[in-house]
Each structure stands twice: as structure tokens, then as C-alpha cells.
Amino acid sequence: MKVLRSATAGTLESSDCQVTVEPGEGGIELALESVVISQFGNQIRRVVYETLERMGIVDIKISIVDKGALDCTIRARVEGAVFRANGKTEDLPWGGLIR
Amino acid sequence: MLNAVGREIPEEILRMTGKEVFQGNGHYDGIVYRKHGPKTTCVINSGGSKLKKTIQEVLVECGIRDGMTVSFHHHFRDGDYIVNMVMEEIHAMGIKNITICASSLGKAHDPIVPYIEDGTITGIYSSGVRGKIGEAVSGGKLKGLAVMCSHGGRVRAIETGEVQIDIAFIGAPTCDEYGNCRGIGGRSNCGVLSYAMADAGYADRVVAITDCLVPFPNFPAHISMTQVDYVVEVEAIGDPAKIATGAAKPTTDQRKLLMAEYCTKFVVNTPYFKDGFSYQTGVGGASIASTVFLAREMKKRNIRMRFGVGGLTKPMCDLLINGQTDCLLDTQDFDLAAVESVKDLHHFRISAGEYANPFNKGAVVNKLDFVILAALEVDVHFNCNVVVGSDGVIAGAQGGHPDTAAGAKCAIVVTPLSQGRIPAVCTEVTTVTTPGESIDVVITDYGIAINPARPDLIQAMKNVDLPFRSIEELRDIAYAITGRPEKVQFMDRVVGIIESRDGTIMDVVRQVKPFMFSEERV
């Protein structure tokens, strides 16, 4: 899947995260801001990269403002932002690419 | 050197402070020492008044100079104006290397951060620091050390002379021109002046600052004229709306209500829950709900409390009004109902020393049956952290946590299993403030763990229908939800000390390192 335009998903509420994606410049570029960065920064990065890899994304600028979201939430927000950036908002592959 | 809670205390810090490592709660029981006496300036001919016009004038009279220790009390909480007003004058006079000995410092004191940065303030001795001061200290901006003490430990340090106060500043809601201070009767009432009493008794110079000067005698005095050198009248000593708030609305948070329910059920099934029991709790939603639930159970079972201790709030004062307790012992008032209750004949004001000093001949905390506490983190050894946030930044205060936990027969920590993504039950707390030997039970929304060191409590709960688990199980559940947290990255430099009640070192706090991703490829 490809990131064709910029898109966002998520909120800045506690235990959520806001993910903004836009087309990359030849690679994955992650900017992370998190209230739990000192304890979960590496874990969040791992989840983001795994999610992007699963979706076949290799070229993306992704910025995340995290308010203490759990892994499942981060995954869902990344998937949401990527699908929106791809223009796909209907007939989503629940249980397939979206877990 | 390794201490009794398994923390490595650097030799350099032991040398620098002359302190020893923590060796257990009872290590100094029975120790003999001579108390420190203040340098006292007698007032024989004063013309009947101790009034000075300005803070600046009084600082000059007190001989303010570089390197002095000045003290404050925190009964005005987030509404306090005194610390900033005094420090602003000290700064304007170009004085350097001041140590602030405050019973606590909060976000009301953010404006003094520049004075930390420019070397006006180089030492802090306080129950804790929050807000921007906490960030400044954790960021390495304080030249000396921030020593975090408990309420009882602070009195010990003052009475032994370990901390010598040159000038004590007492915010007095009412005061007469001769220095009799009261916590009530004025515009900015805080109820009691308990934390300031050791300061008044042991500081070389004592200055009362008031915004409500009343005719002599302002009796019964909470702090006596016999201890006060000067009185200054200012426009306002605090913001009444932030000193004592309206009664907190009863919580509707289902998680807190569930924990309060567990807590009450636990309490009533202990052998200590009988006529004449004693009880202390804090101001959190779950604590307040627990008090309300407990009052219901007491009524149902016809059991009366002998005394309640606080940090008081309306639900505690209601026990007195409804005849469910004989008396209240008060060191601080959190809401207007508690301030109002101070006038009740069975609502006794006590000093912080009477409350919790481990080095006097017996404090109130030793007579507690139950204390209900909160914690930022509690680990599988039942050690608690209430001072340092999980991000490594100092963001809280010891308060009476270690004092009451050590004294009470049954010390209960109530905390949600996770706060956002931060697990409250963990393998190792970021910083130890209260040793696990003091904590008897941990109550979370996912279950309850009794300290294995308390087989009697485990036995008492044998047939009680509550979700008991081991502390390790609670941690595992927490980690299954949040993921396993990594350890915060610190620099080598020690910026703060967690001082235990007896003055030994419980733990050190290091300067935080900005987060860096690990190098492993993902």
C-alpha cells in the first residue's frame, strides 16, 4: 500500500495518540512525541515499524503525538491514518490487513 | 553502599552529606540525643509592637546574608503567596546560596525557578517539589542537593539541628502585633499551622506574615508570641480559593468506586476494625469514597472511631459531626469544611512533630490502626514511590506517607493497576520513598495483594470474598496491558536524596537524560 496524500487519525485525549502521515522521501521517517517516551519510546517505535511493514509501507513521513496509548491503539491509529492517506475509507479489510 | 531496600547509595553522597544508608524502620529506636536550641533574641523592651513595614525591612533586621537557610510551611498549598514574596525580596537584595527548608513546595512556587537558575537558591530541603521546580531540579539546575523528607522526618531534622533554620516565615491567616498567629478568623484561612510549629520553636528568627492584623491577644494562639520576632502585614498571603477548596464532589469513577469498595471490605474484615479504632486517609477520590463507605459500615455495625487523623477533608469532619468519631487530630486542612471544623472542641490541632516525628517520645502515627494511602508506583517488594514520576522527573512529595505507613498497624495502598500506560505495580519502583516493610496491602482495580510479611492478615482474609492475588500476579496483569516498561535513562549526577524518616538515605534521584531511541534496528 502507498501513502498518496497526508492524513491523520486519532486524538490528543489521554490514552490515545494522534498519527499524521504524508508521502515520504524514500524511506520511513518517524517523529515521536510521547508522555511515556522514557519507558515506552522504543516499544512504540517497534509497534509503528511492525505495523508499517505489515502494510507494506516503505516510503512515509509519520509523526505521532502519544498520550499514553496502548499498543493496540497505536496500531489502530497508524492503520487508520495510512488507509485514509491511501484514499481507502470503505470496504476495509477487517481481519485481514487490519487486525 | 547497598541499603535495606536494595538501593545502591554512592559513597560520594554519603561522604558529602555525612548520612548513613537506610537500615530499616526501627534501626534507631531508643537512640539518645540532645536537641538543638535556637539562638534567641529576647524582647524586653519592644514598645509593645513587633510590627515591621515591609518584608525587606524585616530581612535586614534579621541579618539576611549569603548561605542562610530560610523556612516556609505549605498550608496555603497552591494558593500560597508567601514563598514567592519573600524570595523575590531576597533575590532583589542580591543574596546568594540560600537553602529553602519548606514543608513542601508546589506549582504555586514556579516563579522561584529563575532564582534556582541564578544561584540565589542552591539548596532545597522539602517534603517534595512539584511543577517547574521539580523539572528544574531533575534537569540539574539546582547547584546543591534537593533533600526530600517526610513530614515527621522534617521535624526530626529541625529538632536535632541537622537542619538549622536562620529565618522562619510563617504565613498567618490572623496575627496580632505581638506575633500570636492563628490559622482561622481571617481572609485566607488554612485552619491549622502544624508544619510551622517546629520552625517557630527552632529557628533563630521567626517572622509572621499576615493579611489580617487583629487586636492583641489573638487567642488561643496556634503559634505563640513567645516564639515570634517580627510581624509584617501584607496585602494578601494567599489565594483563598486555592488554599481550601470546596468539598470535592463524590467520585463517579467506577474504577475508584470499585477500589473503595474493596478497601472498605478489607478494613472491616481485619481484627483492627472494632470499637475505638483509629484511621487516616488522604484526599484522592478513592480515599474519600472509602471514608464514606466506611462510615456506612460503622453505622450498620454500631462501631465508633476513637480518633481520625489528617490531612482532613469534609468526609472525615462529617464523622465528628455525626458522632461517629470521638475526635479528630489535625495537621492540615484541604477543604473549607475542614477549616470550619477546626472550631469544634473535639477537633484538635497537632504539630507536625506530634503527628509524625520518629525522634520524639512517641507520635500519633504510632497509634494508628489504619492508614489508606496512594502511590505513583509500588513494586513487587511493596516499596512505594510517591515522589518521582515514572519519567524520572521529581513531581511529588513524601508528605506523611512513610510516617503513617511505618506507624499504622495496617497500611493500605490503593492505586489503579495502571494510570494511562504507566503500570502502578511494577518490578522495581523508579525511586523508593516508603519501604516495603511499612506496606501491608495493595488494593487495585484488578485485585488485592497482601504483603507476605503479614501472615496474620492473610489468615484474617481467608474466607473473605475479595480478589486476592500475589503482588507478582498484579504486576504481570499490569504488564500484559501496558507492555513491559523500560528503565528511565538517567545521568550520573545525583540531584536529590530521598531521606528516610530517621535521616538515613532511602534512595537518590539522578538528573534525567533526554530520551534517545535504542540503537538496535527494528
Short mmCIF file of C-alpha atoms in Angstrom, two decimals, chain B residues 17-470:
data_model
loop_
_atom_site.label_atom_id
_atom_site.label_comp_id
_atom_site.label_asym_id
_atom_site.label_seq_id
_atom_site.Cartn_x
_atom_site.Cartn_y
_atom_site.Cartn_z
CA THR B 17 26.05 14.59 53.39
CA GLY B 18 27.51 12.75 56.37
CA LYS B 19 24.48 10.48 56.22
CA GLU B 20 24.16 6.74 56.57
CA VAL B 21 22.19 4.36 54.42
CA PHE B 22 18.69 3.24 55.42
CA GLN B 23 18.87 0.17 57.63
CA GLY B 24 15.23 -0.50 58.41
CA ASN B 25 12.41 1.38 60.14
CA GLY B 26 13.33 0.52 63.71
CA HIS B 27 17.09 0.90 63.47
CA TYR B 28 17.38 3.97 65.70
CA ASP B 29 14.71 3.06 68.26
CA GLY B 30 15.82 4.26 71.68
CA ILE B 31 18.67 6.40 70.39
CA VAL B 32 19.63 9.24 72.78
CA TYR B 33 20.45 12.69 71.51
CA ARG B 34 20.40 16.31 72.64
CA LYS B 35 18.03 18.66 70.88
CA HIS B 36 19.21 21.71 69.02
CA GLY B 37 18.35 25.08 70.59
CA PRO B 38 17.70 28.23 68.59
CA LYS B 39 19.69 31.39 69.02
CA THR B 40 17.07 33.51 70.75
CA THR B 41 16.84 37.29 70.70
CA CYS B 42 14.89 38.31 73.79
CA VAL B 43 12.31 41.06 73.67
CA ILE B 44 12.29 43.00 76.93
CA ASN B 45 11.59 46.50 75.65
CA SER B 46 9.73 46.49 72.39
CA GLY B 47 7.26 49.30 72.89
CA GLY B 48 4.59 46.66 72.66
CA SER B 49 4.82 46.00 68.95
CA LYS B 50 6.85 43.79 66.68
CA LEU B 51 5.41 45.25 63.51
CA LYS B 52 7.74 45.93 60.61
CA LYS B 53 6.58 47.73 57.50
CA THR B 54 8.00 45.55 54.73
CA ILE B 55 9.50 42.14 54.07
CA GLN B 56 12.68 43.91 53.02
CA GLU B 57 12.92 45.75 56.35
CA VAL B 58 12.40 42.54 58.29
CA LEU B 59 15.05 40.74 56.23
CA VAL B 60 17.54 43.46 57.13
CA GLU B 61 16.54 43.28 60.81
CA CYS B 62 17.06 39.50 60.72
CA GLY B 63 20.52 39.98 59.24
CA ILE B 64 19.85 38.13 55.98
CA ARG B 65 23.07 37.12 54.25
CA ASP B 66 24.53 34.64 51.78
CA GLY B 67 24.29 30.99 52.72
CA MET B 68 21.35 31.25 55.11
CA THR B 69 18.53 28.75 55.50
CA VAL B 70 15.01 30.15 55.37
CA SER B 71 11.89 28.14 56.07
CA PHE B 72 8.26 28.06 54.98
CA HIS B 73 5.14 25.98 55.56
CA HIS B 74 2.72 24.77 52.91
CA HIS B 75 -0.72 25.07 54.48
CA PHE B 76 -1.71 27.52 51.73
CA ARG B 77 -0.99 24.82 49.16
CA ASP B 78 -1.48 26.02 45.57
CA GLY B 79 -2.73 29.36 46.88
CA ASP B 80 0.50 30.31 48.67
CA TYR B 81 1.95 33.79 48.09
CA ILE B 82 4.50 33.79 50.95
CA VAL B 83 7.40 31.85 49.42
CA ASN B 84 7.43 33.91 46.22
CA MET B 85 7.05 37.21 48.06
CA VAL B 86 9.95 36.54 50.42
CA MET B 87 12.24 35.01 47.79
CA GLU B 88 11.61 37.94 45.45
CA GLU B 89 12.92 40.34 48.14
CA ILE B 90 15.90 38.12 48.95
CA HIS B 91 16.72 37.98 45.25
CA ALA B 92 16.33 41.75 44.86
CA MET B 93 18.84 42.22 47.69
CA GLY B 94 21.37 40.17 45.73
CA ILE B 95 21.66 37.44 48.37
CA LYS B 96 23.05 34.09 47.14
CA ASN B 97 23.29 30.45 48.24
CA ILE B 98 20.01 30.29 50.13
CA THR B 99 18.68 26.94 51.25
CA ILE B 100 14.90 26.73 51.34
CA CYS B 101 13.60 24.50 54.09
CA ALA B 102 9.90 24.21 53.27
CA SER B 103 7.40 21.67 54.49
CA SER B 104 6.54 21.35 50.81
CA LEU B 105 6.87 23.24 47.52
CA GLY B 106 4.27 23.11 44.79
CA LYS B 107 3.29 24.63 41.49
CA ALA B 108 2.41 27.90 43.25
CA HIS B 109 6.16 28.36 43.50
CA ASP B 110 7.03 28.07 39.81
CA PRO B 111 8.14 31.75 39.89
CA ILE B 112 11.21 30.92 42.03
CA VAL B 113 12.76 28.73 39.32
CA PRO B 114 14.83 31.68 37.96
CA TYR B 115 16.30 32.08 41.46
CA ILE B 116 17.43 28.46 41.33
CA GLU B 117 19.00 29.10 37.93
CA ASP B 118 20.88 32.22 39.04
CA GLY B 119 22.24 30.77 42.28
CA THR B 120 20.04 32.68 44.73
CA ILE B 121 18.67 29.30 45.83
CA THR B 122 21.22 26.49 45.91
CA GLY B 123 19.70 24.04 48.37
CA ILE B 124 16.24 22.63 48.99
CA TYR B 125 15.04 20.68 51.98
CA SER B 126 11.39 19.85 51.48
CA SER B 127 8.82 17.10 51.52
CA GLY B 128 8.98 17.31 47.77
CA VAL B 129 8.83 19.59 44.79
CA ARG B 130 6.28 19.68 42.04
CA GLY B 131 5.72 21.65 38.86
CA LYS B 132 8.53 23.65 37.33
CA ILE B 133 10.78 23.39 40.43
CA GLY B 134 10.68 19.60 40.08
CA GLU B 135 11.63 19.89 36.41
CA ALA B 136 14.44 22.33 37.25
CA VAL B 137 15.86 20.05 39.96
CA SER B 138 15.60 16.93 37.79
CA GLY B 139 17.17 18.89 34.96
CA GLY B 140 20.23 19.55 37.14
CA LYS B 141 19.67 23.27 37.64
CA LEU B 142 19.96 23.32 41.45
CA LYS B 143 23.60 23.76 42.45
CA GLY B 144 23.30 21.71 45.64
CA LEU B 145 21.05 18.81 46.53
CA ALA B 146 17.30 18.68 46.94
CA VAL B 147 16.64 16.62 50.04
CA MET B 148 13.13 15.18 50.12
CA CYS B 149 11.93 14.38 53.64
CA SER B 150 8.74 13.13 55.23
CA HIS B 151 6.64 15.44 57.41
CA GLY B 152 7.91 13.66 60.51
CA GLY B 153 11.45 13.49 59.19
CA ARG B 154 11.50 17.25 58.67
CA VAL B 155 10.68 17.88 62.33
CA ARG B 156 13.37 15.39 63.32
CA ALA B 157 15.93 17.21 61.19
CA ILE B 158 14.99 20.57 62.72
CA GLU B 159 14.90 19.35 66.32
CA THR B 160 18.21 17.50 66.08
CA GLY B 161 19.82 20.54 64.47
CA GLU B 162 20.65 18.63 61.30
CA VAL B 163 18.83 21.44 59.54
CA GLN B 164 19.32 24.81 61.20
CA ILE B 165 16.85 27.47 60.18
CA ASP B 166 18.10 31.04 60.27
CA ILE B 167 14.80 32.72 59.48
CA ALA B 168 11.37 31.08 59.53
CA PHE B 169 8.49 32.74 57.70
CA ILE B 170 5.03 31.89 58.90
CA GLY B 171 2.00 32.77 56.84
CA ALA B 172 -0.59 33.65 59.45
CA PRO B 173 -4.27 33.95 58.45
CA THR B 174 -4.66 36.12 61.57
CA CYS B 175 -1.98 37.65 63.76
CA ASP B 176 -1.75 40.38 66.37
CA GLU B 177 1.03 42.96 66.52
CA TYR B 178 2.84 40.85 69.10
CA GLY B 179 3.00 37.73 66.94
CA ASN B 180 0.20 35.45 68.13
CA CYS B 181 -0.76 33.51 64.99
CA ARG B 182 -3.91 31.59 64.16
CA GLY B 183 -4.94 29.61 61.11
CA ILE B 184 -8.51 30.88 61.26
CA GLY B 185 -10.50 34.09 61.55
CA GLY B 186 -9.04 35.95 58.57
CA ARG B 187 -9.48 36.19 54.81
CA SER B 188 -7.04 33.46 53.78
CA ASN B 189 -7.75 30.72 56.29
CA CYS B 190 -5.85 27.45 56.26
CA GLY B 191 -7.20 26.11 59.57
CA VAL B 192 -4.03 24.97 61.32
CA LEU B 193 -0.33 25.90 61.35
CA SER B 194 1.04 22.47 62.29
CA TYR B 195 4.01 22.27 59.92
CA ALA B 196 5.22 25.72 61.01
CA MET B 197 5.36 24.82 64.70
CA ALA B 198 8.80 23.19 64.60
CA ASP B 199 10.07 26.19 62.63
CA ALA B 200 8.68 28.57 65.26
CA GLY B 201 10.32 26.59 68.03
CA TYR B 202 13.75 26.06 66.48
CA ALA B 203 14.52 28.87 64.02
CA ASP B 204 16.82 31.66 65.18
CA ARG B 205 14.46 34.28 63.80
CA VAL B 206 10.73 33.88 63.31
CA VAL B 207 8.69 36.23 61.14
CA ALA B 208 4.91 36.15 60.95
CA ILE B 209 3.40 37.47 57.73
CA THR B 210 -0.30 38.21 57.79
CA ASP B 211 -3.03 39.89 55.77
CA CYS B 212 -5.36 40.18 58.73
CA LEU B 213 -3.95 42.02 61.71
CA VAL B 214 -6.22 41.64 64.73
CA PRO B 215 -6.15 43.24 68.20
CA PHE B 216 -3.99 41.62 70.87
CA PRO B 217 -4.43 38.89 72.11
CA ASN B 218 -5.18 36.64 69.10
CA PHE B 219 -6.02 33.74 71.36
CA PRO B 220 -5.96 30.81 71.60
CA ALA B 221 -2.78 31.22 69.57
CA HIS B 222 -1.76 28.42 67.22
CA ILE B 223 1.77 29.81 67.30
CA SER B 224 2.68 31.91 70.29
CA MET B 225 4.14 35.42 70.51
CA THR B 226 6.86 33.89 72.70
CA GLN B 227 8.42 32.45 69.57
CA VAL B 228 7.90 35.30 67.09
CA ASP B 229 10.46 38.06 66.45
CA TYR B 230 8.64 40.20 63.89
CA VAL B 231 5.25 40.70 62.29
CA VAL B 232 4.69 42.06 58.78
CA GLU B 233 1.32 42.99 57.34
CA VAL B 234 0.93 42.49 53.59
CA GLU B 235 -1.96 42.85 51.20
CA ALA B 236 -2.54 39.13 50.70
CA ILE B 237 -0.80 35.99 51.95
CA GLY B 238 -2.61 33.65 49.58
CA ASP B 239 -5.48 32.97 47.23
CA PRO B 240 -8.34 31.70 49.44
CA ALA B 241 -9.91 29.78 46.52
CA LYS B 242 -6.77 27.67 46.15
CA ILE B 243 -5.96 27.30 49.87
CA ALA B 244 -9.09 25.48 50.94
CA THR B 245 -11.31 24.31 48.14
CA GLY B 246 -14.98 23.45 48.28
CA ALA B 247 -15.67 19.86 49.24
CA ALA B 248 -14.63 17.51 46.45
CA LYS B 249 -17.60 16.07 44.60
CA PRO B 250 -18.00 12.39 45.38
CA THR B 251 -16.23 10.47 42.64
CA THR B 252 -18.29 8.75 39.95
CA ASP B 253 -15.24 6.97 38.51
CA GLN B 254 -16.22 3.31 38.56
CA ARG B 255 -12.63 2.20 38.98
CA LYS B 256 -12.17 4.34 42.09
CA LEU B 257 -15.52 3.26 43.49
CA LEU B 258 -14.60 -0.39 42.98
CA MET B 259 -11.28 0.10 44.78
CA ALA B 260 -13.03 1.96 47.59
CA GLU B 261 -15.46 -0.93 47.91
CA TYR B 262 -12.59 -3.44 48.07
CA CYS B 263 -10.81 -1.25 50.59
CA THR B 264 -13.80 -0.96 52.90
CA LYS B 265 -14.44 -4.69 52.72
CA PHE B 266 -10.81 -5.35 53.59
CA VAL B 267 -10.82 -2.91 56.50
CA VAL B 268 -13.98 -4.27 58.12
CA ASN B 269 -12.61 -7.82 57.96
CA THR B 270 -9.37 -7.03 59.79
CA PRO B 271 -9.15 -7.59 63.55
CA TYR B 272 -8.45 -3.86 64.00
CA PHE B 273 -11.93 -2.84 62.90
CA LYS B 274 -13.63 -2.66 66.27
CA ASP B 275 -15.00 -0.03 68.61
CA GLY B 276 -12.32 2.55 69.33
CA PHE B 277 -10.26 2.13 66.16
CA SER B 278 -8.22 4.91 64.55
CA TYR B 279 -7.97 5.91 60.92
CA GLN B 280 -6.23 8.23 58.50
CA THR B 281 -6.69 8.74 54.81
CA GLY B 282 -5.76 11.16 52.05
CA VAL B 283 -7.62 13.36 49.60
CA GLY B 284 -7.79 11.19 46.48
CA GLY B 285 -11.16 10.17 45.06
CA ALA B 286 -10.78 6.54 46.14
CA SER B 287 -9.68 7.56 49.66
CA ILE B 288 -12.64 9.87 50.12
CA ALA B 289 -15.04 7.26 48.79
CA SER B 290 -13.50 4.70 51.18
CA THR B 291 -14.21 7.01 54.13
CA VAL B 292 -17.81 7.47 53.02
CA PHE B 293 -18.29 3.69 52.58
CA LEU B 294 -16.60 3.01 55.90
CA ALA B 295 -18.87 5.46 57.72
CA ARG B 296 -21.83 3.46 56.38
CA GLU B 297 -20.38 0.18 57.64
CA MET B 298 -19.61 1.73 61.04
CA LYS B 299 -23.21 2.83 61.40
CA LYS B 300 -24.53 -0.54 60.34
CA ARG B 301 -22.32 -2.43 62.79
CA ASN B 302 -22.56 0.15 65.56
CA ILE B 303 -18.82 0.74 65.67
CA ARG B 304 -17.29 4.09 66.61
CA MET B 305 -13.93 5.52 65.74
CA ARG B 306 -11.82 6.85 68.62
CA PHE B 307 -9.82 9.29 66.51
CA GLY B 308 -9.29 10.28 62.91
CA VAL B 309 -6.06 11.87 61.68
CA GLY B 310 -5.35 14.13 58.74
CA GLY B 311 -4.80 15.91 56.25
CA LEU B 312 -8.57 16.43 56.77
CA THR B 313 -11.44 16.70 54.36
CA LYS B 314 -15.20 17.00 54.72
CA PRO B 315 -15.96 13.26 54.94
CA MET B 316 -13.61 12.99 57.94
CA CYS B 317 -15.19 16.04 59.61
CA ASP B 318 -18.64 14.56 58.94
CA LEU B 319 -17.63 11.64 61.16
CA LEU B 320 -17.20 14.11 64.00
CA ILE B 321 -20.45 15.95 63.25
CA ASN B 322 -22.38 12.67 63.04
CA GLY B 323 -20.92 11.41 66.29
CA GLN B 324 -19.06 8.54 64.60
CA THR B 325 -15.67 9.52 65.98
CA ASP B 326 -14.64 10.93 69.36
CA CYS B 327 -12.14 13.39 67.95
CA LEU B 328 -10.00 14.49 65.04
CA LEU B 329 -6.27 15.22 65.14
CA ASP B 330 -5.37 17.77 62.52
CA THR B 331 -2.15 18.82 60.77
CA GLN B 332 -3.63 20.25 57.57
CA ASP B 333 -6.99 21.15 56.08
CA PHE B 334 -7.83 20.54 52.45
CA ASP B 335 -11.30 21.99 52.18
CA LEU B 336 -13.47 24.69 53.70
CA ALA B 337 -15.46 22.18 55.76
CA ALA B 338 -12.23 21.03 57.44
CA VAL B 339 -11.14 24.63 58.11
CA GLU B 340 -14.56 25.34 59.63
CA SER B 341 -14.35 22.18 61.76
CA VAL B 342 -11.17 23.47 63.47
CA LYS B 343 -13.50 25.44 65.78
CA ASP B 344 -15.05 22.21 67.09
CA LEU B 345 -13.92 21.37 70.63
CA HIS B 346 -13.12 17.80 69.62
CA HIS B 347 -11.12 18.83 66.59
CA PHE B 348 -7.57 19.05 67.93
CA ARG B 349 -4.74 20.87 66.24
CA ILE B 350 -1.48 18.93 66.47
CA SER B 351 2.04 19.88 65.43
CA ALA B 352 3.84 18.00 62.68
CA GLY B 353 6.11 16.71 65.46
CA GLU B 354 3.20 15.30 67.46
CA TYR B 355 1.89 13.88 64.24
CA ALA B 356 4.88 12.04 62.88
CA ASN B 357 8.38 12.84 64.20
CA PRO B 358 10.12 9.46 64.72
CA PHE B 359 12.70 11.05 67.06
CA ASN B 360 10.39 12.35 69.80
CA LYS B 361 8.91 10.25 72.61
CA GLY B 362 6.06 8.95 70.54
CA ALA B 363 3.99 10.40 67.70
CA VAL B 364 0.32 10.00 66.74
CA VAL B 365 1.15 7.86 63.70
CA ASN B 366 2.31 5.11 66.08
CA LYS B 367 -1.25 4.89 67.44
CA LEU B 368 -2.89 4.49 64.04
CA ASP B 369 -4.78 1.32 63.22
CA PHE B 370 -5.43 2.10 59.57
CA VAL B 371 -3.93 4.41 57.03
CA ILE B 372 -5.14 4.49 53.46
CA LEU B 373 -2.55 5.81 51.05
CA ALA B 374 -2.00 6.29 47.36
CA ALA B 375 1.22 5.74 45.39
CA LEU B 376 2.63 6.55 41.96
CA GLU B 377 4.32 3.15 41.84
CA VAL B 378 4.55 0.13 44.10
CA ASP B 379 6.90 -2.74 43.33
CA VAL B 380 6.91 -6.47 43.99
CA HIS B 381 8.78 -5.80 47.25
CA PHE B 382 5.93 -3.46 48.30
CA ASN B 383 8.30 -0.47 48.13
CA CYS B 384 6.39 2.66 47.19
CA ASN B 385 7.32 5.70 45.18
CA VAL B 386 5.38 8.89 45.75
CA VAL B 387 7.99 11.47 44.74
CA VAL B 388 9.46 10.73 41.32
CA GLY B 389 7.26 10.36 38.25
CA SER B 390 7.72 7.31 36.07
CA ASP B 391 9.51 9.59 33.61
CA GLY B 392 12.19 10.19 36.24
CA VAL B 393 11.21 13.79 36.97
CA ILE B 394 10.53 14.81 40.57
CA ALA B 395 6.83 15.54 40.68
CA GLY B 396 5.55 14.76 44.15
CA ALA B 397 6.19 14.85 47.85
CA GLN B 398 6.74 12.30 50.60
CA GLY B 399 4.25 14.04 52.87
CA GLY B 400 3.19 11.79 55.69
CA HIS B 401 3.33 8.66 53.50
CA PRO B 402 6.40 6.99 55.09
CA ASP B 403 5.42 8.20 58.58
CA THR B 404 1.89 6.86 58.64
CA ALA B 405 2.83 3.67 56.78
CA ALA B 406 5.54 2.94 59.34
CA GLY B 407 3.28 3.72 62.28
CA ALA B 408 -0.07 2.20 61.32
CA LYS B 409 -0.91 -1.40 62.16
CA CYS B 410 -2.49 -1.76 58.75
CA ALA B 411 -1.09 0.39 55.94
CA ILE B 412 -3.17 0.10 52.78
CA VAL B 413 -2.08 1.43 49.41
CA VAL B 414 -4.91 2.00 46.95
CA THR B 415 -3.96 2.55 43.33
CA PRO B 416 -5.38 1.74 39.93
CA LEU B 417 -3.28 -1.01 38.34
CA SER B 418 -2.29 1.35 35.56
CA GLN B 419 -2.56 5.07 35.04
CA GLY B 420 -2.82 5.55 31.32
CA ARG B 421 0.08 3.46 30.07
CA ILE B 422 2.05 3.65 33.30
CA PRO B 423 1.82 0.44 35.34
CA ALA B 424 1.40 1.30 39.03
CA VAL B 425 2.51 -2.15 40.13
CA CYS B 426 5.98 -2.85 38.74
CA THR B 427 9.14 -4.89 39.22
CA GLU B 428 11.16 -2.07 40.67
CA VAL B 429 9.95 1.43 41.55
CA THR B 430 11.80 4.32 39.92
CA THR B 431 12.69 5.67 43.37
CA VAL B 432 11.91 4.22 46.80
CA THR B 433 10.21 6.61 49.20
CA THR B 434 8.35 4.26 51.54
CA PRO B 435 9.97 0.89 52.30
CA GLY B 436 8.01 -2.29 51.62
CA GLU B 437 8.29 -3.31 55.27
CA SER B 438 5.79 -0.50 56.06
CA ILE B 439 3.18 -1.53 53.49
CA ASP B 440 0.73 -4.28 54.42
CA VAL B 441 -1.64 -4.45 51.49
CA VAL B 442 -2.00 -3.11 47.95
CA ILE B 443 -5.51 -2.67 46.57
CA THR B 444 -6.00 -2.24 42.82
CA ASP B 445 -8.95 -2.44 40.47
CA TYR B 446 -7.61 -5.84 39.29
CA GLY B 447 -7.05 -7.43 42.67
CA ILE B 448 -5.56 -7.17 46.13
CA ALA B 449 -2.14 -8.28 47.31
CA ILE B 450 -1.28 -8.75 50.97
CA ASN B 451 2.36 -8.42 51.96
CA PRO B 452 3.63 -11.98 52.71
CA ALA B 453 5.27 -10.46 55.79
CA ARG B 454 1.72 -10.26 57.22
CA PRO B 455 0.53 -13.88 57.56
CA ASP B 456 -1.94 -12.67 60.22
CA LEU B 457 -3.74 -10.50 57.66
CA ILE B 458 -3.64 -13.30 55.09
CA GLN B 459 -5.25 -15.57 57.71
CA ALA B 460 -7.88 -12.95 58.59
CA MET B 461 -8.91 -12.71 54.92
CA LYS B 462 -9.16 -16.46 54.38
CA ASN B 463 -12.91 -16.57 53.95
CA VAL B 464 -13.38 -13.06 52.66
CA ASP B 465 -14.73 -12.79 49.15
CA LEU B 466 -12.23 -10.41 47.58
CA PRO B 467 -9.99 -10.95 44.51
CA PHE B 468 -6.71 -11.75 46.30
CA ARG B 469 -3.61 -12.21 44.18
CA SER B 470 0.12 -12.13 44.71
#
